[in-house]
mmCIF file of C-alpha atoms in Angstrom:
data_model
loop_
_atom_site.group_PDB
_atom_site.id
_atom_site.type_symbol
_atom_site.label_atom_id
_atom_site.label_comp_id
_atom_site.label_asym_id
_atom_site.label_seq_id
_atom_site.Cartn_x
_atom_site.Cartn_y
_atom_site.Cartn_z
ATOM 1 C CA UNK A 1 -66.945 -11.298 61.800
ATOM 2 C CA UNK A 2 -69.076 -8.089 61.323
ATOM 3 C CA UNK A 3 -70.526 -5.769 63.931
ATOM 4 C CA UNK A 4 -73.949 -5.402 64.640
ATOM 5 C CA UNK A 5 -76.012 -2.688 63.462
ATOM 6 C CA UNK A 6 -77.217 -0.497 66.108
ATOM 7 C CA UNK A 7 -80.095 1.738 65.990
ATOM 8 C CA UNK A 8 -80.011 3.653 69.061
ATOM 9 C CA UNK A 9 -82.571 6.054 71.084
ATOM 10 C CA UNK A 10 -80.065 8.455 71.865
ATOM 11 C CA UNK A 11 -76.682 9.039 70.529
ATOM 12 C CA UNK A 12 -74.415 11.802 71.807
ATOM 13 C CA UNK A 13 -71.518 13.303 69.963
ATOM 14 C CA UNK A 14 -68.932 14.800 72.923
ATOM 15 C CA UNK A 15 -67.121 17.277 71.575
ATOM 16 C CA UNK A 16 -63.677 18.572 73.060
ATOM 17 C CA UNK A 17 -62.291 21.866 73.101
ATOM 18 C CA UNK A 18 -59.662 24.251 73.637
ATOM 19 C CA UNK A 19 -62.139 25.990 76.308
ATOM 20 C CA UNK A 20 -64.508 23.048 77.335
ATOM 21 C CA UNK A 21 -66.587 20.429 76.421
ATOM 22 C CA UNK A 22 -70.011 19.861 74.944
ATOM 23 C CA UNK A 23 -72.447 17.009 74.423
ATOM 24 C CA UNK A 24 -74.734 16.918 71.503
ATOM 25 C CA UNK A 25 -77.571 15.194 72.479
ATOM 26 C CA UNK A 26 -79.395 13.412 69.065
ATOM 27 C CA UNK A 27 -82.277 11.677 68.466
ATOM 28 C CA UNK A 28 -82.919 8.182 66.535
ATOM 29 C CA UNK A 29 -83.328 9.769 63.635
ATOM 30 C CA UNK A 30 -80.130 11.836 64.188
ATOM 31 C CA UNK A 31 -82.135 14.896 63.230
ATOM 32 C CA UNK A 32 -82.721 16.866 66.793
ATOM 33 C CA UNK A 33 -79.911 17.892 68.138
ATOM 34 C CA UNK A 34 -80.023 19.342 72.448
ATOM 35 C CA UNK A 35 -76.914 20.801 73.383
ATOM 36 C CA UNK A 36 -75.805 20.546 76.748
ATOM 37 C CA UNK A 37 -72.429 22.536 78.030
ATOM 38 C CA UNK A 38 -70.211 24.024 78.159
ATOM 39 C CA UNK A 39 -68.327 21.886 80.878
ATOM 40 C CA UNK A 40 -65.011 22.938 82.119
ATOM 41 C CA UNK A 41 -65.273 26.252 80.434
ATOM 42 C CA UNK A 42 -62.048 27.629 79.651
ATOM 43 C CA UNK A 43 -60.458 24.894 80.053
ATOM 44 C CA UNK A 44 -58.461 22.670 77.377
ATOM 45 C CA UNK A 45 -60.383 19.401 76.938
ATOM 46 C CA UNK A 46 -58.143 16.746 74.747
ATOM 47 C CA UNK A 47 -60.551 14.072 74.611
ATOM 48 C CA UNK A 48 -63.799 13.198 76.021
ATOM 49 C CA UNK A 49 -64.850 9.519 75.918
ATOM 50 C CA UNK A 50 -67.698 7.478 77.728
ATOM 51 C CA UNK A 51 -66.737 3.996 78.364
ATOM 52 C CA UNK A 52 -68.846 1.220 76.201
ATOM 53 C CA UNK A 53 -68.720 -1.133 78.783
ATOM 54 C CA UNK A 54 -71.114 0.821 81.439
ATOM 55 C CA UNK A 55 -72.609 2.967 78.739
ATOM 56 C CA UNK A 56 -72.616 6.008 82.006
ATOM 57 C CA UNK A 57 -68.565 6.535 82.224
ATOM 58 C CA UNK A 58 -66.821 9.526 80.776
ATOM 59 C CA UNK A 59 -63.861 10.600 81.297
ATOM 60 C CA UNK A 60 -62.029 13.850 80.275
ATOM 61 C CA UNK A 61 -58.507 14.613 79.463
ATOM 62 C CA UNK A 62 -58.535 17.966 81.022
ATOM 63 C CA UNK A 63 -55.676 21.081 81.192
ATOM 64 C CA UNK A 64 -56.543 23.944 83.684
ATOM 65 C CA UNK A 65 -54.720 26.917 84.786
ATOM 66 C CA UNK A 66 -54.537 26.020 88.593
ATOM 67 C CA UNK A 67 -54.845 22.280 88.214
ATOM 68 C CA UNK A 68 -52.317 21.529 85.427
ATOM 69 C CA UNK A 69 -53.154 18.426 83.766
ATOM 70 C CA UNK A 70 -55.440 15.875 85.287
ATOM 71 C CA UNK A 71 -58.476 13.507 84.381
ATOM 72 C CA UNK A 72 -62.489 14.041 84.875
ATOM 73 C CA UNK A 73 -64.572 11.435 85.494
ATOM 74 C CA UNK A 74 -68.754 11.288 85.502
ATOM 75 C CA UNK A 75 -70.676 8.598 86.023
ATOM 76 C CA UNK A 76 -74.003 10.360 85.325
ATOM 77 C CA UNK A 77 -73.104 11.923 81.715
ATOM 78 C CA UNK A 78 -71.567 14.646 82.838
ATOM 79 C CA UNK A 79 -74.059 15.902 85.480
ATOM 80 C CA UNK A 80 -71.343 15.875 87.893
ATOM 81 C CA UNK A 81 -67.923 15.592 87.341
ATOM 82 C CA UNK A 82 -65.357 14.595 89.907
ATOM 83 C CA UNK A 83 -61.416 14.930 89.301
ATOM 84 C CA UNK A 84 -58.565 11.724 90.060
ATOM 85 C CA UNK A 85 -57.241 10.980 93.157
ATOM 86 C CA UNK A 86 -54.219 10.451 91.065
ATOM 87 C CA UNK A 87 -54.443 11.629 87.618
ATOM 88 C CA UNK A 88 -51.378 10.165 84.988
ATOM 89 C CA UNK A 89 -47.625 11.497 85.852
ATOM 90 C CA UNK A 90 -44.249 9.825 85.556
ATOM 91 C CA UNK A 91 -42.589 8.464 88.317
ATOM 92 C CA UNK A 92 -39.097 9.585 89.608
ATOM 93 C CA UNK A 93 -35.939 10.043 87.537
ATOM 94 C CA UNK A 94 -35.119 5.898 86.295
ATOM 95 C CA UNK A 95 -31.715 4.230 84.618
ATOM 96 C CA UNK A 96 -29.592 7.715 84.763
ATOM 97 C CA UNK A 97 -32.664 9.588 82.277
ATOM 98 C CA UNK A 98 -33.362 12.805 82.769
ATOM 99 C CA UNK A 99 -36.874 13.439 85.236
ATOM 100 C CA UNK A 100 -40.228 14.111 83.133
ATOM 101 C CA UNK A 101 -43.852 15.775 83.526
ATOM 102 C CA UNK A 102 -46.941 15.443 81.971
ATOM 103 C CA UNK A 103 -47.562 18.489 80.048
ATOM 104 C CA UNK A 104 -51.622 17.575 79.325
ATOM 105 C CA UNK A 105 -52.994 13.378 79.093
ATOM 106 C CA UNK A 106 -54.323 13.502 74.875
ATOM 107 C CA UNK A 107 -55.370 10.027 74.291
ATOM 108 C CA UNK A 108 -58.265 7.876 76.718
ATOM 109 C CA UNK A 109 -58.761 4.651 75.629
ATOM 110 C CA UNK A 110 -61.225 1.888 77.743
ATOM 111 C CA UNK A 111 -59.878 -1.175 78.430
ATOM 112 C CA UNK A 112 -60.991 -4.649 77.357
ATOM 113 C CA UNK A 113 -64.605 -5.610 77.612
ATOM 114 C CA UNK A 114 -63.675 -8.644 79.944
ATOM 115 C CA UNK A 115 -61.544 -5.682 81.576
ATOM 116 C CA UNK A 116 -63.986 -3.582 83.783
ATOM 117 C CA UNK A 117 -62.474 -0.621 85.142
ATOM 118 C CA UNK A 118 -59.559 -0.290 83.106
ATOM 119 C CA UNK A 119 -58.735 2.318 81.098
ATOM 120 C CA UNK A 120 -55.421 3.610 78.926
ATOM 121 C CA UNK A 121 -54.059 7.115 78.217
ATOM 122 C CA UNK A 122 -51.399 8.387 76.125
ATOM 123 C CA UNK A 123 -49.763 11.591 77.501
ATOM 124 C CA UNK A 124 -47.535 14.375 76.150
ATOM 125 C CA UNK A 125 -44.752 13.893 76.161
ATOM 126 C CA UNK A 126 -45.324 10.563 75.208
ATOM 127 C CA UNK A 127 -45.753 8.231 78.248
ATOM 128 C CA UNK A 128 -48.620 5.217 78.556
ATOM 129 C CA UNK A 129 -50.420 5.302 81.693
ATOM 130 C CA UNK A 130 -53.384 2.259 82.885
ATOM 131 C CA UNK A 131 -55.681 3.126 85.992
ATOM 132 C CA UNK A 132 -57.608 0.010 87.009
ATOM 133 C CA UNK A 133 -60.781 1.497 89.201
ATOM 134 C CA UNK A 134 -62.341 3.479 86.319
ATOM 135 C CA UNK A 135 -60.278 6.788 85.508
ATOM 136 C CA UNK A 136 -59.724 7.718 89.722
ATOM 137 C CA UNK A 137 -56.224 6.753 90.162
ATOM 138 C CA UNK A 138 -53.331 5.952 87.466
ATOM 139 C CA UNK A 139 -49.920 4.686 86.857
ATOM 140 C CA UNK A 140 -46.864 4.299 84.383
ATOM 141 C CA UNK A 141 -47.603 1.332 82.263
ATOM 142 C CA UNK A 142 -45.545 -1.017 80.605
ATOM 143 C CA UNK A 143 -41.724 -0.211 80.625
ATOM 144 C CA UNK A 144 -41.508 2.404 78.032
ATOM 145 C CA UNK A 145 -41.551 6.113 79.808
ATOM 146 C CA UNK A 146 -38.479 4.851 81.091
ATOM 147 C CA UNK A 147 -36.709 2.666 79.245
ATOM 148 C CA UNK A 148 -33.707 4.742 77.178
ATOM 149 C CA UNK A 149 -33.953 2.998 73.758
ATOM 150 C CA UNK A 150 -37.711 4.508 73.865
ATOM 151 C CA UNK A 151 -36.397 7.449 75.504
ATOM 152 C CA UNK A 152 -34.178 7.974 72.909
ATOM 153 C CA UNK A 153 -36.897 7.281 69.868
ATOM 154 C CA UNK A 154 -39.125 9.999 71.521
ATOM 155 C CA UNK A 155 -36.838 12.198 70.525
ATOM 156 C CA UNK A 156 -37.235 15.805 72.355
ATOM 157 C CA UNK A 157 -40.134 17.805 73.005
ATOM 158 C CA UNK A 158 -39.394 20.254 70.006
ATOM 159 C CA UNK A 159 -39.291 16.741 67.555
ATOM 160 C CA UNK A 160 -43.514 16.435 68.317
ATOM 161 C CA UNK A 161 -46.348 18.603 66.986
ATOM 162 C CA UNK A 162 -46.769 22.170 67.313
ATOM 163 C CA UNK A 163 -48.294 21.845 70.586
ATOM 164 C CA UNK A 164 -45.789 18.965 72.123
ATOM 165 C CA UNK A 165 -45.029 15.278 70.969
ATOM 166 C CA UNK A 166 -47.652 12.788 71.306
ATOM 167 C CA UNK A 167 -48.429 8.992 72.816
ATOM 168 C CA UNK A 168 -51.893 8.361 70.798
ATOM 169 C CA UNK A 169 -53.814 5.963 69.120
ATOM 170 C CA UNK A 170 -54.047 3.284 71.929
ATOM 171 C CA UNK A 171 -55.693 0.227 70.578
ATOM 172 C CA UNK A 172 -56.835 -2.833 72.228
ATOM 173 C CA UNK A 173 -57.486 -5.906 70.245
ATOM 174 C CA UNK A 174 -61.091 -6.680 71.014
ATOM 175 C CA UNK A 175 -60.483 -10.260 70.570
ATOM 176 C CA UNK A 176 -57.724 -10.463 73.149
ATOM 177 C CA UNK A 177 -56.636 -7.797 76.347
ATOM 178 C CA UNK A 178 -53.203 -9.288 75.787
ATOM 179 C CA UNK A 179 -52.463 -7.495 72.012
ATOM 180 C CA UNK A 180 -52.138 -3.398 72.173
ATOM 181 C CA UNK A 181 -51.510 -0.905 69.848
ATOM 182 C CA UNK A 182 -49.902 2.226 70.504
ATOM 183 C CA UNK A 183 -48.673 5.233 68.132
ATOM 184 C CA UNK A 184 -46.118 8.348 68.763
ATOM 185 C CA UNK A 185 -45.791 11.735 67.311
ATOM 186 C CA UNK A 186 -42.746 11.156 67.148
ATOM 187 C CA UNK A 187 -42.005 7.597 67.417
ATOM 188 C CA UNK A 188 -43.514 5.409 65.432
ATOM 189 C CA UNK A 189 -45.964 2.132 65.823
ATOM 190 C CA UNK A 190 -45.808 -0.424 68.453
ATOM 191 C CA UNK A 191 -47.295 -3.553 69.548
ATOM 192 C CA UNK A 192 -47.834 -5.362 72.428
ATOM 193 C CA UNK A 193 -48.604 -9.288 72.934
ATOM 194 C CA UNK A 194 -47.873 -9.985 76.195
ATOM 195 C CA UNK A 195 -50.477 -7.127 78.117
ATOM 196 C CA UNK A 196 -47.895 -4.534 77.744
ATOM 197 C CA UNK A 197 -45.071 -6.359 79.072
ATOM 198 C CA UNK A 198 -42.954 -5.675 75.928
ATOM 199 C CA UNK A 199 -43.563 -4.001 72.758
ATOM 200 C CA UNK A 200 -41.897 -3.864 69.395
ATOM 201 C CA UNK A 201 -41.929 -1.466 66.558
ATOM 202 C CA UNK A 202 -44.177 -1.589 63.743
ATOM 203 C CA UNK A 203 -42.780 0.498 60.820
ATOM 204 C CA UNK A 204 -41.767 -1.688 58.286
ATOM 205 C CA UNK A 205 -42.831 -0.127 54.750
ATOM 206 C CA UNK A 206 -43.862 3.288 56.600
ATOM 207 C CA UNK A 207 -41.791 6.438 54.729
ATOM 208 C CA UNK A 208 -40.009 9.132 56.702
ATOM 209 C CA UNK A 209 -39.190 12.731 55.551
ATOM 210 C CA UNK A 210 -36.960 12.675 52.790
ATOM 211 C CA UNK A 211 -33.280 12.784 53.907
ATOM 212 C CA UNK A 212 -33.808 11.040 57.298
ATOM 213 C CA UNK A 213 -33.381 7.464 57.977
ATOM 214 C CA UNK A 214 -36.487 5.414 58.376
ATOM 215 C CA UNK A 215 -34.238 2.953 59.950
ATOM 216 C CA UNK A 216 -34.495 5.511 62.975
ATOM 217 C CA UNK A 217 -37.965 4.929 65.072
ATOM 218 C CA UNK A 218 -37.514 8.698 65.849
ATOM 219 C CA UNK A 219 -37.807 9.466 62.600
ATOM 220 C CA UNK A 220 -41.774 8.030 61.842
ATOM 221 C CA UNK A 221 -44.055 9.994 62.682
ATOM 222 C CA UNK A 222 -47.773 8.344 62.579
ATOM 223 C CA UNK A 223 -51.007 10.499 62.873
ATOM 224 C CA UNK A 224 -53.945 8.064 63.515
ATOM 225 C CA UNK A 225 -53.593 4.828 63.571
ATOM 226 C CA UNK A 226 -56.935 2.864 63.553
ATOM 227 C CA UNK A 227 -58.341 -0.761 64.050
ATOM 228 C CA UNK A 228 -61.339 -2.357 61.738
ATOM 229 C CA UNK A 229 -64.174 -2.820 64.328
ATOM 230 C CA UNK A 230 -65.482 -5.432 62.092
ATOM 231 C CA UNK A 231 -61.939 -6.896 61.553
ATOM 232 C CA UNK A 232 -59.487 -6.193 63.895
ATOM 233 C CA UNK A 233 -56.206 -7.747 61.544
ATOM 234 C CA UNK A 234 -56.651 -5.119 59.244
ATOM 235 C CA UNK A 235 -55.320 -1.656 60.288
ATOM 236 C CA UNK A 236 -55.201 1.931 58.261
ATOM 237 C CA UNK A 237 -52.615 4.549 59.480
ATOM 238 C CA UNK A 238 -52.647 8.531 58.110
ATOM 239 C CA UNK A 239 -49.307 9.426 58.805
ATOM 240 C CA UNK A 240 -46.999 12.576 58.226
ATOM 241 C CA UNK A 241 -45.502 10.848 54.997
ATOM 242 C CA UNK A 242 -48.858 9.057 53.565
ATOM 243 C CA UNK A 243 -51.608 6.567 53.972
ATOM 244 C CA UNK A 244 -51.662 3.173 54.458
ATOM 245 C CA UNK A 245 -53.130 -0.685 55.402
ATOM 246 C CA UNK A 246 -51.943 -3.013 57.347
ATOM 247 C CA UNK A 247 -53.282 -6.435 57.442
ATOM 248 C CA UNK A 248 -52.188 -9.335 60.169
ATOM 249 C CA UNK A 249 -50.653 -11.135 59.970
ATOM 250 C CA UNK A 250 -48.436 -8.895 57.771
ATOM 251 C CA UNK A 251 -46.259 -6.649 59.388
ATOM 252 C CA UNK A 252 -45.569 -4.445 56.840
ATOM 253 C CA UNK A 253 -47.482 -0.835 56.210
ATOM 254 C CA UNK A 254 -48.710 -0.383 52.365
ATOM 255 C CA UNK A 255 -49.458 3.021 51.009
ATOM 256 C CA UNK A 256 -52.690 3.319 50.083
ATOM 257 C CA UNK A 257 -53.030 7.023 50.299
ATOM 258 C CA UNK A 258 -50.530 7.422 46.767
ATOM 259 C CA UNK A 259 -54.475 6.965 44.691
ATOM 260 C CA UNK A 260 -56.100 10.228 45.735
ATOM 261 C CA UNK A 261 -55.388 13.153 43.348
ATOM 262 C CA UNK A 262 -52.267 14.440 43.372
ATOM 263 C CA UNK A 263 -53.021 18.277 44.039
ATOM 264 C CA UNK A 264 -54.361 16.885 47.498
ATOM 265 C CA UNK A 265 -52.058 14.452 47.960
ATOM 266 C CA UNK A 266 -52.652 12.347 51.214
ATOM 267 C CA UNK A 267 -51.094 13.925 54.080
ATOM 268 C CA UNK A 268 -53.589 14.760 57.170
ATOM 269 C CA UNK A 269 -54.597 13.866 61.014
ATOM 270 C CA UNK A 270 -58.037 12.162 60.980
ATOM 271 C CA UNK A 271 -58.460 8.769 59.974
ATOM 272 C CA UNK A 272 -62.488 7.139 60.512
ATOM 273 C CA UNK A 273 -63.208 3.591 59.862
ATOM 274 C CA UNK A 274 -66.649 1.790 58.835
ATOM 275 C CA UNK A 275 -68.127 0.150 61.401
ATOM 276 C CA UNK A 276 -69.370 -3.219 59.870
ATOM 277 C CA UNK A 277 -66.859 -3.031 56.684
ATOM 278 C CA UNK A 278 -63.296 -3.187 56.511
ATOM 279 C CA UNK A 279 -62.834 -2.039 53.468
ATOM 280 C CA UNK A 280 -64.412 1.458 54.117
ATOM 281 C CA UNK A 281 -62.481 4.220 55.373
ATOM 282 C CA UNK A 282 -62.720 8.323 55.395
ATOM 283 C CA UNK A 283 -59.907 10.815 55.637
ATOM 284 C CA UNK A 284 -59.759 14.436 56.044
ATOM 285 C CA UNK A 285 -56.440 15.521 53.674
ATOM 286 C CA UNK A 286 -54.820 19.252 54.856
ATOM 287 C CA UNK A 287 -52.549 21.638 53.064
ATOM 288 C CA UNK A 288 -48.786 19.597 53.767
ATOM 289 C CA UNK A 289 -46.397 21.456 51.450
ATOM 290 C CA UNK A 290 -43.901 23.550 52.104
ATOM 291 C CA UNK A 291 -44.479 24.489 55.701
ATOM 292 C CA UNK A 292 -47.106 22.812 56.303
ATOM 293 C CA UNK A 293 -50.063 25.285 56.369
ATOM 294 C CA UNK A 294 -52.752 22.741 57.897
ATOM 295 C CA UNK A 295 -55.439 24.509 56.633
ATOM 296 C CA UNK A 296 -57.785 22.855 53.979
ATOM 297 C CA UNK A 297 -55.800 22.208 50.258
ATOM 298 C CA UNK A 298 -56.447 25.460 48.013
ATOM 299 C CA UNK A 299 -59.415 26.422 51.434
ATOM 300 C CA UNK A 300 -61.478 23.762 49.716
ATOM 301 C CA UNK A 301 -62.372 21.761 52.247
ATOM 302 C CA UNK A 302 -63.519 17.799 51.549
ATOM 303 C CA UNK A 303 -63.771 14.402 52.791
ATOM 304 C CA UNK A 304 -62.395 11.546 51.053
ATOM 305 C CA UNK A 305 -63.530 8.048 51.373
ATOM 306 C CA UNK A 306 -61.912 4.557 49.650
ATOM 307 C CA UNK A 307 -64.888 1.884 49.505
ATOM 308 C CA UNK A 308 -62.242 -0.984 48.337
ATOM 309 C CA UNK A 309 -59.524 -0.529 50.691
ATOM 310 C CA UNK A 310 -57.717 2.310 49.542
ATOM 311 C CA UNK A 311 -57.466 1.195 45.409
ATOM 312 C CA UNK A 312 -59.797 4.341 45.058
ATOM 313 C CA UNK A 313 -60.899 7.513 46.554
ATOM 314 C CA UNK A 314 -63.543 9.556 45.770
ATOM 315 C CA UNK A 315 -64.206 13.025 47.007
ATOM 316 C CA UNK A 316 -67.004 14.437 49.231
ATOM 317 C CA UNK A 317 -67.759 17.666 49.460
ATOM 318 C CA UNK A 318 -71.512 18.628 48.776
ATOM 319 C CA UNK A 319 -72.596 21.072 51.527
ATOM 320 C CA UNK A 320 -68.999 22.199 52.518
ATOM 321 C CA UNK A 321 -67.846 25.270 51.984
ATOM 322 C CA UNK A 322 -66.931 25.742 48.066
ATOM 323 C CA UNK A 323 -64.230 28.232 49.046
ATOM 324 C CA UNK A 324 -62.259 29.773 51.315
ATOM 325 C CA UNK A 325 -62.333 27.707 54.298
ATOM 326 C CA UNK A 326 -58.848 27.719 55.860
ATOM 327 C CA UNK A 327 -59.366 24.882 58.389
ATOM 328 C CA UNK A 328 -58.487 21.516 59.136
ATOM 329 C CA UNK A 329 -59.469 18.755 61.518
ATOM 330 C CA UNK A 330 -57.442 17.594 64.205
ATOM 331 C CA UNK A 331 -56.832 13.800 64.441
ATOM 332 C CA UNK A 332 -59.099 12.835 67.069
ATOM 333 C CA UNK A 333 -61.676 15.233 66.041
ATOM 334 C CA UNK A 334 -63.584 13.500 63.178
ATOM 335 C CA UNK A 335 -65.726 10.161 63.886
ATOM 336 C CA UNK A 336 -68.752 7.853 63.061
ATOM 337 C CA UNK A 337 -72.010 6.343 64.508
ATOM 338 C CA UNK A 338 -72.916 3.184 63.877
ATOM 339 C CA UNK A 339 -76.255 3.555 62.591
ATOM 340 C CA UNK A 340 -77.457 1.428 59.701
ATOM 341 C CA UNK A 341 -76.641 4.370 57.128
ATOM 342 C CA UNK A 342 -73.427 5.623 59.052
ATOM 343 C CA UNK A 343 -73.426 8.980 60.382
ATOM 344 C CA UNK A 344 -69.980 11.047 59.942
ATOM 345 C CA UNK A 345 -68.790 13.912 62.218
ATOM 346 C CA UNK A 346 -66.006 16.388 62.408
ATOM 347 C CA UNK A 347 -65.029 19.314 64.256
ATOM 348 C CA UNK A 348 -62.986 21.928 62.684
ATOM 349 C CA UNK A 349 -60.082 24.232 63.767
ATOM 350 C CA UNK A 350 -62.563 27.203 63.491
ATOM 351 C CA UNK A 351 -64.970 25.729 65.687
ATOM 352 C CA UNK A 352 -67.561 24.379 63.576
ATOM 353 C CA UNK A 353 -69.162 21.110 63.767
ATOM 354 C CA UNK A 354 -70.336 19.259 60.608
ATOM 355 C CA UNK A 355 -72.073 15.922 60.225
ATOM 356 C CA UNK A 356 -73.363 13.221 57.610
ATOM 357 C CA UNK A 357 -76.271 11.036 57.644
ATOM 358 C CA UNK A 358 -75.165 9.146 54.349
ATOM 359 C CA UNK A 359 -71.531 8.173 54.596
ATOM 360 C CA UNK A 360 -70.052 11.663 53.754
ATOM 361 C CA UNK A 361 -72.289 12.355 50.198
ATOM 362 C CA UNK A 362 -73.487 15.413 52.033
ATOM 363 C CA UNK A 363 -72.944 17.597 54.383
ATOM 364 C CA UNK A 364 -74.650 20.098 57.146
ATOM 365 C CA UNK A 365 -73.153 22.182 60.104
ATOM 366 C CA UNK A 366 -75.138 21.056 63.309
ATOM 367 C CA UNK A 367 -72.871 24.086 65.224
ATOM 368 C CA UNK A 368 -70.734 26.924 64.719
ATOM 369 C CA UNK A 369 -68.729 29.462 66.762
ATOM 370 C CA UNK A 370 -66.980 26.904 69.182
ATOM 371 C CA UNK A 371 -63.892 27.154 70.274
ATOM 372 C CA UNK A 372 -60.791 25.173 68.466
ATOM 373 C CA UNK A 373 -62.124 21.772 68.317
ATOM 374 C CA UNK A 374 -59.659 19.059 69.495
ATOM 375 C CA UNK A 375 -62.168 15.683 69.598
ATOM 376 C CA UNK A 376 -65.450 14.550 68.524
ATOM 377 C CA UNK A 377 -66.466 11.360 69.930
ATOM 378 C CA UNK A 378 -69.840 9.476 69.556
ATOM 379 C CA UNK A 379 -71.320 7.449 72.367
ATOM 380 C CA UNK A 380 -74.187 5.896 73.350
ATOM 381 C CA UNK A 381 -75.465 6.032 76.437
ATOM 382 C CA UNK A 382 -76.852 2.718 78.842
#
């Protein structure tokens, strides 16, 4: 089943930041570009999403100085913003585990389509959170923030990122509310079939760091974990060991990521799918020897993209900086349109914002001097 082409009026790229948030306001032919922001300046925004079922809805994953971490919500494209009644935060102290709080919410997901008013977020540390009245007021979801065999695979809050451990990647099935997706840094890949009643891990074939078990859910440490749009049994992972492909009703992870060159190798964050064909995917490798630099390999900075699935990569990097370019891209800040040649976007760690009208053959900043770039959505408005 393939998506439909769009061709838009407007699209808007939302881009989050460590101080704020801007919208990018583009025309059809993706070639005018208003900017409007900042919003929330000085502020860390972790993701900035409009809902595709109103086409008006945004919410933003928002950390301030005197509010701590809580949730925006517009419903006029960010004309006015208004903040939860209840934003996400664990619940008292449950089966003898030690109490929790929400450091910052990093992952918004929308619900279902037959699911108005429902929406998913990932915290850190990792917890899952659902609010059912559009972003206002939110909950624990599922039994995992306090059940102690998924306490225990969180491991602690120095086993996550640089910046804290991670609940990410929330998927929902688009063919049925009842199937979720969800992803840890640390903690692996798990999967829901019941609505989030249960889940179960999803790591067979995944590698770990050498010398640690991969037996251990602690241990796996996925990036991005994505869903085809136009097929939603095939899955594509970047994780810290690799990339790989998962296709339903298989349950186990191949590497794909072992066929780009070897002096890039295939570790990174972002992970960008083709709209309308599954076998089309873009990554964004980073520097992961030693300890783990995350800057650009050799500051050479390029996009790779695999047109058969991952059998082959080839490497895109006409308009990028030839040369020393010590950034990366964060996992939630690279994306697509879904115009009929697909647009490409990223956002770097120096605050620069780069797109691609052709699928990645070439490249253009549309913005520079922003702060540290955390997301880059597109959306398009109702």
């Amino acid at each position: 089943m393939s998506a439909q082409n769009t061709k838009p009026d407007h699209l808007v790229l939302l881009v989050a930041t460590r101080k704020g948030a801007w919208l990018y306001h583009g025309d059809a032919a993706r070639q005018s570009w208003r900017v409007d922001g900042p919003h929330f300046l000085g502020h860390i925004i972790n993701h900035l999403v409009l809902d595709p079922r109103d086409g008006r809805t945004l919410l933003a994953a928002a950390k301030t100085g005197h509010l701590g971490p809580t949730i925006f919500r517009s419903t006029d494209l960010g004309q006015s913003w208004q903040e939860a009644a209840k934003p996400p935060a664990f619940g008292p102290a449950a089966n003898g585990l030690a109490a929790r709080s929400v450091d910052h919410t990093f992952w918004l997901a929308p619900g279902h389509a037959a699911e108005p008013g429902v929406w998913y977020a990932g915290t850190s540390p990792q917890g899952l959170f659902r609010s059912t009245d559009g972003g206002m007021n939110w909950a624990p979801f599922s039994c995992i923030n306090d059940d102690p065999q998924y306490r225990q695979w969180f491991g602690t809050v120095q086993d996550g990122t640089p910046d804290g451990p991670k609940l990410h990647s929330i998927i929902v099935d688009p063919h049925d509310a009842q199937h979720l997706y969800f992803a840890m840094s640390g903690g692996g890949v798990h999967e829901s079939r019941d609505g989030g009643q249960s889940f179960v891990p999803l790591v067979d074939g995944m590698d770990v760091v050498e010398g640690f078990d991969p037996t251990d859910i602690s241990f796996h440490d996925p990036h991005c974990v994505r869903l085809c749009p136009s097929n939603p049994d095939r899955l594509y992972q970047q994780n810290h060991c690799g990339i790989y492909r998962l296709d339903r009703p298989g349950s186990i992870w191949v590497r794909i990521g072992r066929n780009l060159p070897t002096e890039v190798g295939d570790i990174g964050f972002p992970l960008v799918l083709h709209p309308r064909d599954d076998r089309t995917a873009w990554v964004f490798p980073m520097d992961g020897t030693e300890v783990w630099p995350r800057t650009s390999p050799g500051g050479r900075p390029a996009v790779y993209a695999t047109r058969d699935g991952g059998s082959s990569w080839q490497r895109h990097d006409a308009g990028l900086p030839a040369s020393q370019a010590w950034w990366t891209v964060k996992r939630q800040a690279m994306t697509a349109d879904r115009q009929d040649s697909v647009g490409l976007y990223f956002g770097t760690t120096s605050g620069e914002l780069w797109h691609s009208l052709d699928e990645g053959r070439q490249w253009s900043c549309l913005a520079r001097h922003l702060p540290e770039i955390y997301a880059v959505e597109t959306a398009y408005p109702g």
